[in-house]
CSV table of C-alpha atoms in Angstrom, one decimal:
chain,number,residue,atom,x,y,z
A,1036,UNK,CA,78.3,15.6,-13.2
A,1037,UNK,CA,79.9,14.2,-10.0
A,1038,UNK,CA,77.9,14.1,-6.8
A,1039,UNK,CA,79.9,16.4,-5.2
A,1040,UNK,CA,79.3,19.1,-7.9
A,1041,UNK,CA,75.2,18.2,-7.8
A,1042,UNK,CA,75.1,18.3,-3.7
A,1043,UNK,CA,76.5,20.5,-0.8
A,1044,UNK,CA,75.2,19.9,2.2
A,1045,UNK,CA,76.2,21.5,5.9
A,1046,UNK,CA,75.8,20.4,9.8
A,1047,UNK,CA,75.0,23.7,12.2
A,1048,UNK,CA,75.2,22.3,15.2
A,1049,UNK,CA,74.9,25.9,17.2
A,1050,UNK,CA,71.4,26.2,15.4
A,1051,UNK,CA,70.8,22.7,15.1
A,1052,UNK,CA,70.1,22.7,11.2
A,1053,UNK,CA,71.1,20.4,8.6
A,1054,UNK,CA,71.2,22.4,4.9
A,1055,UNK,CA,71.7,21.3,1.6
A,1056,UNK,CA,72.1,22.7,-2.2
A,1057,UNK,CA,70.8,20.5,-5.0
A,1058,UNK,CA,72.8,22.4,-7.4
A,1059,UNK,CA,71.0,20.0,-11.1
A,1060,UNK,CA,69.2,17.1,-11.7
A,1061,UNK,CA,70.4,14.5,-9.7
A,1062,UNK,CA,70.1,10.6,-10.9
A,1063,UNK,CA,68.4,7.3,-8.4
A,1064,UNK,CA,72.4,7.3,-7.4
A,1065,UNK,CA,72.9,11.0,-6.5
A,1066,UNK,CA,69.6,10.7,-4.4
A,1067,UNK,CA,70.7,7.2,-2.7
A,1068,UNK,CA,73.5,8.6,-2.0
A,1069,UNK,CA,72.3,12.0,-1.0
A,1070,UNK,CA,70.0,10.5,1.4
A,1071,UNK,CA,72.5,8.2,3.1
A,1072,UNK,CA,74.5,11.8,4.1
A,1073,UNK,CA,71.1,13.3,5.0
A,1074,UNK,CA,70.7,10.4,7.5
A,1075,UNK,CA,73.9,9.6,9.2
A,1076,UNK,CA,74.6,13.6,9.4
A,1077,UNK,CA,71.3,13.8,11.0
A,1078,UNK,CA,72.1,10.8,13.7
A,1079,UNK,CA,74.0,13.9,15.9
A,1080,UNK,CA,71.5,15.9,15.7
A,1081,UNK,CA,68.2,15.4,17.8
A,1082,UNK,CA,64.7,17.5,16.8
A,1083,UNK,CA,66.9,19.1,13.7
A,1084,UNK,CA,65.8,21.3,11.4
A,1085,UNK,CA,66.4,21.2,8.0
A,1086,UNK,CA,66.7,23.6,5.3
A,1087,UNK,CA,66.5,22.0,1.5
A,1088,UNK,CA,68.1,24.6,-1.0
A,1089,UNK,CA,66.2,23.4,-4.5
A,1090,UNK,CA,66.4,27.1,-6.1
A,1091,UNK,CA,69.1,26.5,-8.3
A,1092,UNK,CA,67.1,23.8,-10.3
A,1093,UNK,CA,67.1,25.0,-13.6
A,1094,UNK,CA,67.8,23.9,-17.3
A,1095,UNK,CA,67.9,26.6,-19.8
A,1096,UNK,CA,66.4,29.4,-17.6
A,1097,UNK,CA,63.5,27.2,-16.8
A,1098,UNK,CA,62.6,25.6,-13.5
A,1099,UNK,CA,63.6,21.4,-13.8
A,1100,UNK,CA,62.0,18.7,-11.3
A,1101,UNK,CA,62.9,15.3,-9.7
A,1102,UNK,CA,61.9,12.3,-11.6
A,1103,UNK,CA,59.4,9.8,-10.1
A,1104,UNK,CA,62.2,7.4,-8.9
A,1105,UNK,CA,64.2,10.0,-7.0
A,1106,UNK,CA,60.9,11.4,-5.9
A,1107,UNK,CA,60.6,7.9,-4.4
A,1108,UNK,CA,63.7,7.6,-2.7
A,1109,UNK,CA,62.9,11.5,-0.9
A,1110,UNK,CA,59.5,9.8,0.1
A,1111,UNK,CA,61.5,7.0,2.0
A,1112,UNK,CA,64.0,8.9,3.4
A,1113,UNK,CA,61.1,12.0,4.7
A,1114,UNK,CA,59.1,8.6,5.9
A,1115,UNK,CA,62.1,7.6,7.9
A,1116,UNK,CA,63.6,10.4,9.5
A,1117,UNK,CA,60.5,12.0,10.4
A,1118,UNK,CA,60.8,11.4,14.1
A,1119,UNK,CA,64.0,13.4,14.2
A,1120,UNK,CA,63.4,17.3,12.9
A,1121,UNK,CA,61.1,19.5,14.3
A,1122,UNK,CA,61.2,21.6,11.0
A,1123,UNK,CA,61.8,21.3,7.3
A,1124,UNK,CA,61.8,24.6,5.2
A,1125,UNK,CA,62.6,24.0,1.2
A,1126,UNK,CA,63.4,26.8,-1.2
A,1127,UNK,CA,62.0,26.0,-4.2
A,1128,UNK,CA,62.6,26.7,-8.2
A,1129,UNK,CA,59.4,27.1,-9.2
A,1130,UNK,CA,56.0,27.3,-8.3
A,1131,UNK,CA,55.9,23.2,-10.2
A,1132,UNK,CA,58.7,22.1,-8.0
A,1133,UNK,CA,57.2,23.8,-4.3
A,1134,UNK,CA,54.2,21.4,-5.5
A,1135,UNK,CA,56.1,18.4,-5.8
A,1136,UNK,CA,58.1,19.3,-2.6
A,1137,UNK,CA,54.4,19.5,-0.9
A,1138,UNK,CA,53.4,16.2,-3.0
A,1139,UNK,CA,55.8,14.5,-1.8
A,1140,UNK,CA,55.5,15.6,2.0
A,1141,UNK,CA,51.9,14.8,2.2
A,1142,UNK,CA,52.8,11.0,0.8
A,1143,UNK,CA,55.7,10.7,3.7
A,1144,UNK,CA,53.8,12.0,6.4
A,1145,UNK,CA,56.4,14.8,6.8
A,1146,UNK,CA,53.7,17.9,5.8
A,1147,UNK,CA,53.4,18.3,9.1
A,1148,UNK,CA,56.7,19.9,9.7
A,1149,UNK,CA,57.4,21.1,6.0
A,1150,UNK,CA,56.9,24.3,4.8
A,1151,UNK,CA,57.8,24.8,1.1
A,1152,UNK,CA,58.9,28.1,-0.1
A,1153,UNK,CA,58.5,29.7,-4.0
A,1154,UNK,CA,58.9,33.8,-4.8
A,1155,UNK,CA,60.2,35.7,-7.9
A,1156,UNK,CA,62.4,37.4,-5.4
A,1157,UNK,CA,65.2,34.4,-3.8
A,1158,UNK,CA,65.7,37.4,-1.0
A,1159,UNK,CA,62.5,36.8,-0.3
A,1160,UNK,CA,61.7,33.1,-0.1
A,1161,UNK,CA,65.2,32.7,1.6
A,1162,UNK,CA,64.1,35.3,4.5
A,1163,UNK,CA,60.6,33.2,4.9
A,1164,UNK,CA,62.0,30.4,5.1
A,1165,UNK,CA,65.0,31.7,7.7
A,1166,UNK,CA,61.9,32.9,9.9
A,1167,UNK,CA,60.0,29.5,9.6
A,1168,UNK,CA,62.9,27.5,11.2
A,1169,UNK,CA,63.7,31.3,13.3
A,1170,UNK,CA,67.4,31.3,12.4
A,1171,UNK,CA,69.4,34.6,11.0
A,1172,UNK,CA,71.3,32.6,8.1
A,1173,UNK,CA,73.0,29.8,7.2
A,1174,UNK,CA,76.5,29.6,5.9
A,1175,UNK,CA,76.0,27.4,3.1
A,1176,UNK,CA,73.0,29.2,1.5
A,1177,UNK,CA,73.9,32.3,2.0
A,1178,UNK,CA,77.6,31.8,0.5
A,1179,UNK,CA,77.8,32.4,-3.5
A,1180,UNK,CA,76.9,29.8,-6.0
A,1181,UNK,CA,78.2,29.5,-9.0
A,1182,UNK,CA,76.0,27.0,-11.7
């Protein structure tokens, strides 16, 4: 899949929050990549918040994870753009994936401004999170995907 089908991401500069979709699996590339957008987008922003759209995750109705070496490069990239958002709310797949989100923030240092989110209902988790970082919506993650 190309990385444009596998990522979305958007820049709210009126709410001062940087989203993104992780829409499949993505490979050491995709995540290079992915972080290199996350950190020159986030270079306008100062004490951002972001909001990490994992929900969509999923293989054959069941919830899919990052492999250890992506897992890596997130751990660099929370490391290094740590002293630049305020807040970090991530919509999870599964209850396996919000602890691998939390895993991988406690390694980073980023815990501290990460809340992970996981519910049955996406309504729900999506409305926790929106409260977390106190915003009303977000135009990428509340527009229609289609997987």
């Amino acid at each position: 899949m190309a990385f444009d089908d596998v990522f979305k991401y958007h820049v709210d500069r009126k709410n001062n929050v940087l989203s993104w979709q992780v829409l499949d699996s993505l490979t050491v590339e995709d995540a290079e990549k992915a972080s290199k957008l996350v950190k020159s987008s986030l270079a306008s922003l100062n004490g951002a918040k972001l909001l990490v759209d994992n929900r969509f995750m999923i293989k054959n109705g069941r919830p899919i994870v990052f492999s250890p070496e992506v897992n890596t490069i997130w751990e660099q990239l929370q490391s290094g753009i740590l002293p630049q958002v305020s807040q970090c709310a991530v919509l999870c797949s599964g209850a396996i994936m919000k602890m691998q989100m939390d895993r991988i923030a406690r390694a980073s240092g980023f815990i501290d401004v990460l809340q992970s989110f996981w519910n049955d209902d996406p309504s729900v988790m999506k409305k926790e999170a929106y409260v977390f970082l106190g915003i009303s919506s977000n135009e990428l993650i509340d527009r229609p995907v289609s997987v």
